[in-house]
Amino acid sequence: MAMANLARKKITNLLNTSVISSDVLRYSFSLSSTLSRGFASTGSDENDVVVIGGGPGGYVAAIKAAQLGLKTTCIEKRGALGGTCLNVGCIPSKALLHSSHMYHEAKTRFAKHGVKFDNVDIDVAAMMGQKDKAVSTLTKGIEGLFKKNKVTYVKGHGKFISPSEVSVDTIDGGNTVVKGKNIIIATGSDVKGLPGITIDEKRIVSSTGALALTEVPKKMIVIGAGYIGLEMGSVWARLGSEVTVVEFAPGIVPSMDGEVRKQFQRSLEKQKMKFMLKTKVVAVDTSTDIVKLTVEPSAGGDQTVLEADVVLVSAGRSPYTSGLGLDSIGVEMDKIGRIPVDKRFTTNVKGVFAIGDVIPGPMLAHKAEEDGIACVEFIAGKEGHVDYDKVPGVCYTHPEVASVGKTEEQVKELGIAYRVGKFPMLGNSRAKSIDDAEGLVKIIAEKETDKVIGVHIMCSNAGELIHEAALALTYGASSEDIARTCHAHPTLSEAVKEAAMATYDKAIHI
């Protein structure tokens, strides 16, 4: 620092002379560049908090730490903030879900509303361009938030060299060491592969490749009937692809309430998506232009060969904890690579914390954000809390399916006496008026106390409606509390009120 100050004084004195030589200008530019690079990737001064990973958990943790007055640096290897969610996950998939829904509506339903076209075409390149613009705008927005909150942003791959030091190979080919009193691992997760299947992101793709196809495949096979597989399968089915979903389990989205799951599958089947449940993939042949999958019943049996132009592997995600030097500092991991933490998100190594997809719990962006905020609150000497029983989940198909709390199957297994109230969207005036009345709201409450313990919604905007339920569960509301809360008319949210009325008494409009 002293040398840098001396150099600045030397340049200032030279610039004050009447003649500036080319050597002076070159020296000035060289020093300026050196100082700039040092600021961009500095680790010489110890931080209060260092976050490894700039995804939803990491960047939110970094911003919150800075807001709490902690000197903070965030390290991100991608070179673009937002992690998988913003770059190749939640955000681009929702962009394509919306675009494909608009196309499907224009082709199949607009005429019913008096809006007619001679022809409706798909421009995949334009659709992808809109998606990419949304992603770019949002990633730059996070960089703006970093600047606003004075978070230092280091672009590169970080690896522990001690519990308080991270060596970063920067994306420009350099290296720096970032020091921190508290280091948070927020590296997220990666696509889980399947034995014998090589993902090339062209014909056999992960969700990343499915977000970047240049044309609509005639036939697509989706391996895995979870949230991601159904969303991406839905996108390409709407655009005209023949989509078949292969699932090892006996039902789609195993974590979903059973009654809602069955209705959801029927809805997707009406959209011409096909399902092969209790089925496993045993071989893949990519030797010709067509990908051939050999499948058989999960319990064994006769084999069948399926053909597709594109195969989407959507078998879940794995914690991204390799290559971080965790072994070198003694951070414990379980057999699938997750990092065990206590309620303060502390690992077994003092000063090292972990949040988001690398720890046990639902692998959801919003859960990671809550982890990040709670973790830095603890670091700052405050109290933080995340209730994993009240984290909402949403499948962004059409209709959407959203839930929070326990399913009816879970309640039965726990032996809790309960009541169920249901209300079909067919009885909701707003849903009928916009001709989008598929689905229902289902509320589960304790029989003795009427306390709401689970809410499950299937309708066009379930992902928005679910947060009333999340708030109710968080504050221990009863179904009567929801039912006696005035809801504006006509709104889809009135279906939540009616389901609540049906739980403790009787609904009105059914």
Tab-separated table of N, CA, C and O in Angstrom, residues 143-244:
chain	number	residue	atom	x	y	z
A	143	GLU	N	-25.034	-7.748	-10.218
A	143	GLU	CA	-23.760	-7.034	-10.143
A	143	GLU	C	-23.984	-5.609	-9.646
A	143	GLU	O	-23.202	-5.081	-8.848
A	144	GLY	N	-25.077	-4.984	-10.100
A	144	GLY	CA	-25.415	-3.649	-9.626
A	144	GLY	C	-25.707	-3.627	-8.139
A	144	GLY	O	-25.318	-2.695	-7.427
A	145	LEU	N	-26.378	-4.667	-7.652
A	145	LEU	CA	-26.663	-4.768	-6.219
A	145	LEU	C	-25.383	-4.959	-5.420
A	145	LEU	O	-25.260	-4.440	-4.302
A	146	PHE	N	-24.421	-5.693	-5.978
A	146	PHE	CA	-23.124	-5.845	-5.316
A	146	PHE	C	-22.432	-4.494	-5.169
A	146	PHE	O	-21.898	-4.164	-4.109
A	147	LYS	N	-22.434	-3.718	-6.226
A	147	LYS	CA	-21.796	-2.401	-6.175
A	147	LYS	C	-22.506	-1.496	-5.174
A	147	LYS	O	-21.870	-0.783	-4.392
A	148	LYS	N	-23.823	-1.534	-5.217
A	148	LYS	CA	-24.616	-0.701	-4.310
A	148	LYS	C	-24.315	-1.028	-2.853
A	148	LYS	O	-24.228	-0.126	-2.003
A	149	ASN	N	-24.151	-2.305	-2.558
A	149	ASN	CA	-23.943	-2.740	-1.168
A	149	ASN	C	-22.471	-2.933	-0.809
A	149	ASN	O	-22.156	-3.424	0.270
A	150	LYS	N	-21.585	-2.576	-1.772
A	150	LYS	CA	-20.128	-2.638	-1.540
A	150	LYS	C	-19.637	-4.060	-1.255
A	150	LYS	O	-18.821	-4.291	-0.355
A	151	VAL	N	-20.147	-5.003	-2.038
A	151	VAL	CA	-19.657	-6.376	-1.985
A	151	VAL	C	-18.561	-6.528	-3.033
A	151	VAL	O	-18.765	-6.204	-4.204
A	152	THR	N	-17.389	-7.011	-2.638
A	152	THR	CA	-16.317	-7.260	-3.592
A	152	THR	C	-16.615	-8.548	-4.352
A	152	THR	O	-16.949	-9.571	-3.748
A	153	TYR	N	-16.500	-8.487	-5.663
A	153	TYR	CA	-16.854	-9.613	-6.532
A	153	TYR	C	-15.593	-10.137	-7.205
A	153	TYR	O	-14.928	-9.428	-7.947
A	154	VAL	N	-15.247	-11.400	-6.930
A	154	VAL	CA	-14.080	-12.033	-7.537
A	154	VAL	C	-14.561	-13.135	-8.479
A	154	VAL	O	-15.259	-14.062	-8.057
A	155	LYS	N	-14.183	-13.041	-9.737
A	155	LYS	CA	-14.600	-14.013	-10.740
A	155	LYS	C	-13.538	-15.101	-10.882
A	155	LYS	O	-12.436	-14.840	-11.359
A	156	GLY	N	-13.869	-16.310	-10.471
A	156	GLY	CA	-12.921	-17.405	-10.566
A	156	GLY	C	-13.328	-18.586	-9.708
A	156	GLY	O	-14.321	-18.533	-8.977
A	157	HIS	N	-12.545	-19.656	-9.805
A	157	HIS	CA	-12.827	-20.878	-9.042
A	157	HIS	C	-12.064	-20.849	-7.724
A	157	HIS	O	-10.838	-20.744	-7.706
A	158	GLY	N	-12.803	-20.949	-6.638
A	158	GLY	CA	-12.203	-20.891	-5.314
A	158	GLY	C	-11.952	-22.265	-4.722
A	158	GLY	O	-12.741	-23.196	-4.917
A	159	LYS	N	-10.826	-22.369	-3.985
A	159	LYS	CA	-10.469	-23.629	-3.334
A	159	LYS	C	-9.799	-23.327	-2.005
A	159	LYS	O	-8.901	-22.488	-1.925
A	160	PHE	N	-10.265	-23.984	-0.951
A	160	PHE	CA	-9.697	-23.753	0.377
A	160	PHE	C	-8.221	-24.156	0.424
A	160	PHE	O	-7.836	-25.217	-0.066
A	161	ILE	N	-7.402	-23.292	1.033
A	161	ILE	CA	-6.029	-23.680	1.359
A	161	ILE	C	-5.827	-23.652	2.872
A	161	ILE	O	-4.810	-24.131	3.374
A	162	SER	N	-6.793	-23.084	3.569
A	162	SER	CA	-6.864	-23.147	5.030
A	162	SER	C	-8.297	-22.764	5.404
A	162	SER	O	-9.048	-22.287	4.553
A	163	PRO	N	-8.710	-22.965	6.645
A	163	PRO	CA	-10.077	-22.594	7.029
A	163	PRO	C	-10.384	-21.104	6.895
A	163	PRO	O	-11.547	-20.710	6.953
A	164	SER	N	-9.361	-20.277	6.697
A	164	SER	CA	-9.589	-18.835	6.570
A	164	SER	C	-9.033	-18.263	5.272
A	164	SER	O	-8.980	-17.056	5.106
A	165	GLU	N	-8.642	-19.139	4.338
A	165	GLU	CA	-8.066	-18.671	3.080
A	165	GLU	C	-8.592	-19.476	1.900
A	165	GLU	O	-8.683	-20.695	1.957
A	166	VAL	N	-8.911	-18.744	0.831
A	166	VAL	CA	-9.389	-19.383	-0.394
A	166	VAL	C	-8.505	-18.922	-1.548
A	166	VAL	O	-8.371	-17.726	-1.801
A	167	SER	N	-7.907	-19.891	-2.232
A	167	SER	CA	-7.122	-19.595	-3.424
A	167	SER	C	-8.076	-19.552	-4.618
A	167	SER	O	-8.849	-20.492	-4.831
A	168	VAL	N	-8.011	-18.478	-5.391
A	168	VAL	CA	-8.929	-18.311	-6.514
A	168	VAL	C	-8.154	-18.251	-7.821
A	168	VAL	O	-7.311	-17.369	-8.018
A	169	ASP	N	-8.439	-19.202	-8.718
A	169	ASP	CA	-7.936	-19.135	-10.086
A	169	ASP	C	-8.925	-18.288	-10.865
A	169	ASP	O	-10.029	-18.735	-11.186
A	170	THR	N	-8.535	-17.051	-11.148
A	170	THR	CA	-9.462	-16.109	-11.762
A	170	THR	C	-9.695	-16.434	-13.232
A	170	THR	O	-8.863	-17.073	-13.883
A	171	ILE	N	-10.826	-15.994	-13.759
A	171	ILE	CA	-11.188	-16.349	-15.134
A	171	ILE	C	-10.295	-15.665	-16.159
A	171	ILE	O	-10.293	-16.057	-17.328
A	172	ASP	N	-9.509	-14.672	-15.728
A	172	ASP	CA	-8.575	-14.024	-16.653
A	172	ASP	C	-7.200	-14.690	-16.623
A	172	ASP	O	-6.240	-14.184	-17.204
A	173	GLY	N	-7.086	-15.830	-15.931
A	173	GLY	CA	-5.844	-16.579	-15.917
A	173	GLY	C	-4.934	-16.307	-14.738
A	173	GLY	O	-3.861	-16.908	-14.623
A	174	GLY	N	-5.336	-15.426	-13.852
A	174	GLY	CA	-4.518	-15.092	-12.687
A	174	GLY	C	-4.880	-15.925	-11.468
A	174	GLY	O	-5.641	-16.896	-11.550
A	175	ASN	N	-4.300	-15.533	-10.355
A	175	ASN	CA	-4.600	-16.212	-9.090
A	175	ASN	C	-4.502	-15.208	-7.962
A	175	ASN	O	-3.654	-14.306	-7.987
A	176	THR	N	-5.377	-15.347	-6.996
A	176	THR	CA	-5.332	-14.501	-5.813
A	176	THR	C	-5.801	-15.299	-4.618
A	176	THR	O	-6.479	-16.324	-4.766
A	177	VAL	N	-5.435	-14.865	-3.444
A	177	VAL	CA	-5.872	-15.513	-2.206
A	177	VAL	C	-6.803	-14.562	-1.471
A	177	VAL	O	-6.448	-13.408	-1.215
A	178	VAL	N	-7.988	-15.045	-1.173
A	178	VAL	CA	-8.989	-14.255	-0.450
A	178	VAL	C	-9.056	-14.769	0.974
A	178	VAL	O	-9.239	-15.970	1.202
A	179	LYS	N	-8.893	-13.861	1.925
A	179	LYS	CA	-8.896	-14.235	3.337
A	179	LYS	C	-10.203	-13.822	3.994
A	179	LYS	O	-10.763	-12.773	3.681
A	180	GLY	N	-10.670	-14.651	4.929
A	180	GLY	CA	-11.915	-14.324	5.604
A	180	GLY	C	-12.006	-14.924	6.995
A	180	GLY	O	-11.551	-16.059	7.223
A	181	LYS	N	-12.604	-14.181	7.915
A	181	LYS	CA	-12.830	-14.704	9.260
A	181	LYS	C	-13.903	-15.791	9.236
A	181	LYS	O	-13.861	-16.742	10.023
A	182	ASN	N	-14.876	-15.612	8.335
A	182	ASN	CA	-15.967	-16.565	8.196
A	182	ASN	C	-16.148	-16.851	6.708
A	182	ASN	O	-16.320	-15.916	5.919
A	183	ILE	N	-16.125	-18.122	6.336
A	183	ILE	CA	-16.258	-18.484	4.924
A	183	ILE	C	-17.483	-19.363	4.741
A	183	ILE	O	-17.664	-20.369	5.442
A	184	ILE	N	-18.346	-18.969	3.814
A	184	ILE	CA	-19.606	-19.671	3.555
A	184	ILE	C	-19.500	-20.438	2.240
A	184	ILE	O	-19.209	-19.847	1.197
A	185	ILE	N	-19.751	-21.733	2.294
A	185	ILE	CA	-19.787	-22.557	1.085
A	185	ILE	C	-21.203	-22.509	0.524
A	185	ILE	O	-22.158	-22.950	1.163
A	186	ALA	N	-21.348	-21.941	-0.668
A	186	ALA	CA	-22.668	-21.793	-1.299
A	186	ALA	C	-22.548	-22.161	-2.773
A	186	ALA	O	-22.982	-21.417	-3.656
A	187	THR	N	-21.958	-23.325	-3.031
A	187	THR	CA	-21.626	-23.710	-4.401
A	187	THR	C	-22.740	-24.443	-5.136
A	187	THR	O	-22.576	-24.846	-6.295
A	188	GLY	N	-23.883	-24.641	-4.485
A	188	GLY	CA	-25.057	-25.173	-5.165
A	188	GLY	C	-24.965	-26.636	-5.538
A	188	GLY	O	-24.353	-27.446	-4.842
A	189	SER	N	-25.561	-26.980	-6.673
A	189	SER	CA	-25.632	-28.378	-7.098
A	189	SER	C	-25.415	-28.489	-8.595
A	189	SER	O	-25.420	-27.494	-9.322
A	190	ASP	N	-25.236	-29.714	-9.037
A	190	ASP	CA	-25.013	-29.982	-10.452
A	190	ASP	C	-25.948	-31.098	-10.900
A	190	ASP	O	-26.530	-31.810	-10.073
A	191	VAL	N	-26.080	-31.255	-12.203
A	191	VAL	CA	-26.943	-32.295	-12.761
A	191	VAL	C	-26.467	-33.672	-12.316
A	191	VAL	O	-25.267	-33.965	-12.336
A	192	LYS	N	-27.416	-34.497	-11.887
A	192	LYS	CA	-27.089	-35.881	-11.503
A	192	LYS	C	-27.173	-36.753	-12.750
A	192	LYS	O	-28.218	-36.821	-13.408
A	193	GLY	N	-26.093	-37.412	-13.062
A	193	GLY	CA	-26.084	-38.282	-14.225
A	193	GLY	C	-26.638	-39.657	-13.909
A	193	GLY	O	-26.969	-39.973	-12.768
A	194	LEU	N	-26.747	-40.481	-14.949
A	194	LEU	CA	-27.202	-41.853	-14.789
A	194	LEU	C	-26.146	-42.790	-15.370
A	194	LEU	O	-25.532	-42.477	-16.396
A	195	PRO	N	-25.913	-43.935	-14.750
A	195	PRO	CA	-24.898	-44.880	-15.240
A	195	PRO	C	-25.169	-45.276	-16.690
A	195	PRO	O	-26.309	-45.575	-17.066
A	196	GLY	N	-24.138	-45.236	-17.503
A	196	GLY	CA	-24.258	-45.679	-18.890
A	196	GLY	C	-24.833	-44.659	-19.843
A	196	GLY	O	-25.012	-44.938	-21.036
A	197	ILE	N	-25.152	-43.464	-19.336
A	197	ILE	CA	-25.709	-42.418	-20.202
A	197	ILE	C	-24.777	-41.218	-20.193
A	197	ILE	O	-24.533	-40.619	-19.150
A	198	THR	N	-24.258	-40.882	-21.363
A	198	THR	CA	-23.350	-39.748	-21.494
A	198	THR	C	-24.109	-38.535	-22.019
A	198	THR	O	-24.687	-38.571	-23.111
A	199	ILE	N	-24.116	-37.475	-21.245
A	199	ILE	CA	-24.810	-36.249	-21.651
A	199	ILE	C	-23.883	-35.436	-22.551
A	199	ILE	O	-22.797	-35.043	-22.146
A	200	ASP	N	-24.322	-35.181	-23.793
A	200	ASP	CA	-23.521	-34.388	-24.715
A	200	ASP	C	-24.132	-33.007	-24.966
A	200	ASP	O	-23.566	-32.195	-25.696
A	201	GLU	N	-25.291	-32.741	-24.356
A	201	GLU	CA	-26.023	-31.472	-24.477
A	201	GLU	C	-26.462	-31.179	-25.910
A	201	GLU	O	-26.767	-30.038	-26.262
A	202	LYS	N	-26.514	-32.216	-26.738
A	202	LYS	CA	-27.018	-32.070	-28.102
A	202	LYS	C	-28.197	-33.015	-28.337
A	202	LYS	O	-29.315	-32.585	-28.579
A	203	ARG	N	-27.909	-34.312	-28.258
A	203	ARG	CA	-28.990	-35.295	-28.398
A	203	ARG	C	-29.403	-35.872	-27.053
A	203	ARG	O	-30.579	-36.176	-26.839
A	204	ILE	N	-28.441	-36.053	-26.174
A	204	ILE	CA	-28.750	-36.443	-24.791
A	204	ILE	C	-28.402	-35.249	-23.924
A	204	ILE	O	-27.229	-34.886	-23.775
A	205	VAL	N	-29.423	-34.602	-23.389
A	205	VAL	CA	-29.229	-33.309	-22.745
A	205	VAL	C	-29.640	-33.328	-21.286
A	205	VAL	O	-30.460	-34.138	-20.861
A	206	SER	N	-29.047	-32.427	-20.534
A	206	SER	CA	-29.522	-32.116	-19.185
A	206	SER	C	-30.512	-30.968	-19.336
A	206	SER	O	-30.832	-30.542	-20.458
A	207	SER	N	-30.964	-30.439	-18.223
A	207	SER	CA	-31.859	-29.281	-18.306
A	207	SER	C	-31.169	-28.111	-18.993
A	207	SER	O	-31.808	-27.310	-19.679
A	208	THR	N	-29.837	-28.023	-18.843
A	208	THR	CA	-29.084	-26.951	-19.496
A	208	THR	C	-29.218	-27.044	-21.009
A	208	THR	O	-29.512	-26.044	-21.686
A	209	GLY	N	-29.017	-28.227	-21.548
A	209	GLY	CA	-29.151	-28.404	-22.985
A	209	GLY	C	-30.580	-28.247	-23.473
A	209	GLY	O	-30.824	-27.742	-24.583
A	210	ALA	N	-31.544	-28.668	-22.652
A	210	ALA	CA	-32.954	-28.546	-23.031
A	210	ALA	C	-33.387	-27.094	-23.129
A	210	ALA	O	-34.383	-26.777	-23.791
A	211	LEU	N	-32.634	-26.203	-22.475
A	211	LEU	CA	-32.938	-24.772	-22.531
A	211	LEU	C	-32.311	-24.099	-23.740
A	211	LEU	O	-32.496	-22.893	-23.942
A	212	ALA	N	-31.560	-24.851	-24.534
A	212	ALA	CA	-30.824	-24.231	-25.634
A	212	ALA	C	-30.984	-24.982	-26.954
A	212	ALA	O	-30.176	-24.806	-27.868
A	213	LEU	N	-32.012	-25.798	-27.091
A	213	LEU	CA	-32.242	-26.495	-28.349
A	213	LEU	C	-32.539	-25.486	-29.452
A	213	LEU	O	-33.221	-24.494	-29.223
A	214	THR	N	-32.037	-25.755	-30.643
A	214	THR	CA	-32.206	-24.796	-31.750
A	214	THR	C	-33.430	-25.081	-32.603
A	214	THR	O	-33.813	-24.282	-33.441
A	215	GLU	N	-34.029	-26.251	-32.385
A	215	GLU	CA	-35.251	-26.591	-33.113
A	215	GLU	C	-36.106	-27.518	-32.258
A	215	GLU	O	-35.618	-28.128	-31.299
A	216	VAL	N	-37.364	-27.623	-32.622
A	216	VAL	CA	-38.282	-28.472	-31.870
A	216	VAL	C	-38.066	-29.923	-32.276
A	216	VAL	O	-38.228	-30.270	-33.454
A	217	PRO	N	-37.663	-30.782	-31.342
A	217	PRO	CA	-37.480	-32.196	-31.703
A	217	PRO	C	-38.818	-32.858	-32.003
A	217	PRO	O	-39.824	-32.565	-31.357
A	218	LYS	N	-38.819	-33.741	-32.999
A	218	LYS	CA	-40.059	-34.433	-33.317
A	218	LYS	C	-40.485	-35.306	-32.150
A	218	LYS	O	-41.660	-35.345	-31.777
A	219	LYS	N	-39.496	-36.025	-31.571
A	219	LYS	CA	-39.786	-36.870	-30.414
A	219	LYS	C	-38.777	-36.578	-29.309
A	219	LYS	O	-37.582	-36.475	-29.568
A	220	MET	N	-39.270	-36.466	-28.088
A	220	MET	CA	-38.403	-36.254	-26.923
A	220	MET	C	-38.774	-37.251	-25.840
A	220	MET	O	-39.958	-37.466	-25.559
A	221	ILE	N	-37.760	-37.843	-25.238
A	221	ILE	CA	-37.970	-38.698	-24.073
A	221	ILE	C	-37.380	-37.995	-22.859
A	221	ILE	O	-36.242	-37.514	-22.901
A	222	VAL	N	-38.146	-37.913	-21.793
A	222	VAL	CA	-37.691	-37.311	-20.544
A	222	VAL	C	-37.500	-38.424	-19.522
A	222	VAL	O	-38.431	-39.177	-19.236
A	223	ILE	N	-36.280	-38.552	-19.020
A	223	ILE	CA	-36.005	-39.550	-17.983
A	223	ILE	C	-36.122	-38.863	-16.630
A	223	ILE	O	-35.280	-38.070	-16.239
A	224	GLY	N	-37.199	-39.147	-15.907
A	224	GLY	CA	-37.432	-38.530	-14.603
A	224	GLY	C	-38.652	-37.632	-14.618
A	224	GLY	O	-38.707	-36.665	-15.375
A	225	ALA	N	-39.635	-37.965	-13.774
A	225	ALA	CA	-40.894	-37.201	-13.726
A	225	ALA	C	-40.944	-36.292	-12.507
A	225	ALA	O	-41.952	-36.208	-11.818
A	226	GLY	N	-39.841	-35.596	-12.251
A	226	GLY	CA	-39.815	-34.601	-11.185
A	226	GLY	C	-40.177	-33.228	-11.730
A	226	GLY	O	-40.597	-33.087	-12.881
A	227	TYR	N	-39.989	-32.216	-10.913
A	227	TYR	CA	-40.351	-30.853	-11.301
A	227	TYR	C	-39.671	-30.429	-12.599
A	227	TYR	O	-40.318	-29.931	-13.527
A	228	ILE	N	-38.345	-30.591	-12.671
A	228	ILE	CA	-37.592	-30.109	-13.829
A	228	ILE	C	-37.984	-30.855	-15.091
A	228	ILE	O	-38.217	-30.256	-16.151
A	229	GLY	N	-38.077	-32.179	-15.006
A	229	GLY	CA	-38.433	-32.967	-16.181
A	229	GLY	C	-39.798	-32.620	-16.727
A	229	GLY	O	-39.987	-32.499	-17.953
A	230	LEU	N	-40.776	-32.432	-15.841
A	230	LEU	CA	-42.133	-32.118	-16.291
A	230	LEU	C	-42.215	-30.706	-16.859
A	230	LEU	O	-42.933	-30.463	-17.844
A	231	GLU	N	-41.486	-29.775	-16.274
A	231	GLU	CA	-41.493	-28.412	-16.806
A	231	GLU	C	-40.884	-28.361	-18.198
A	231	GLU	O	-41.473	-27.793	-19.126
A	232	MET	N	-39.690	-28.938	-18.363
A	232	MET	CA	-39.035	-28.879	-19.666
A	232	MET	C	-39.770	-29.741	-20.697
A	232	MET	O	-39.865	-29.373	-21.870
A	233	GLY	N	-40.292	-30.885	-20.270
A	233	GLY	CA	-41.090	-31.685	-21.177
A	233	GLY	C	-42.315	-30.927	-21.642
A	233	GLY	O	-42.710	-30.994	-22.813
A	234	SER	N	-42.915	-30.168	-20.714
A	234	SER	CA	-44.086	-29.368	-21.031
A	234	SER	C	-43.779	-28.296	-22.071
A	234	SER	O	-44.563	-28.053	-22.988
A	235	VAL	N	-42.617	-27.655	-21.938
A	235	VAL	CA	-42.216	-26.624	-22.906
A	235	VAL	C	-42.226	-27.183	-24.323
A	235	VAL	O	-42.852	-26.636	-25.238
A	236	TRP	N	-41.517	-28.293	-24.522
A	236	TRP	CA	-41.360	-28.818	-25.877
A	236	TRP	C	-42.608	-29.535	-26.371
A	236	TRP	O	-42.871	-29.562	-27.593
A	237	ALA	N	-43.424	-30.059	-25.457
A	237	ALA	CA	-44.704	-30.646	-25.863
A	237	ALA	C	-45.630	-29.571	-26.418
A	237	ALA	O	-46.304	-29.776	-27.432
A	238	ARG	N	-45.649	-28.412	-25.766
A	238	ARG	CA	-46.490	-27.309	-26.258
A	238	ARG	C	-46.060	-26.851	-27.641
A	238	ARG	O	-46.881	-26.425	-28.457
A	239	LEU	N	-44.763	-26.923	-27.890
A	239	LEU	CA	-44.235	-26.455	-29.172
A	239	LEU	C	-44.349	-27.506	-30.270
A	239	LEU	O	-43.958	-27.255	-31.408
A	240	GLY	N	-44.869	-28.688	-29.921
A	240	GLY	CA	-45.152	-29.680	-30.946
A	240	GLY	C	-44.403	-30.981	-30.853
A	240	GLY	O	-44.613	-31.886	-31.677
A	241	SER	N	-43.536	-31.145	-29.870
A	241	SER	CA	-42.777	-32.386	-29.742
A	241	SER	C	-43.640	-33.481	-29.116
A	241	SER	O	-44.497	-33.201	-28.276
A	242	GLU	N	-43.419	-34.730	-29.562
A	242	GLU	CA	-44.075	-35.872	-28.932
A	242	GLU	C	-43.234	-36.262	-27.718
A	242	GLU	O	-42.126	-36.786	-27.867
A	243	VAL	N	-43.754	-36.004	-26.524
A	243	VAL	CA	-42.976	-36.179	-25.301
A	243	VAL	C	-43.439	-37.409	-24.524
A	243	VAL	O	-44.626	-37.562	-24.234
A	244	THR	N	-42.469	-38.272	-24.212
A	244	THR	CA	-42.729	-39.435	-23.363
A	244	THR	C	-41.856	-39.326	-22.117
A	244	THR	O	-40.647	-39.112	-22.218
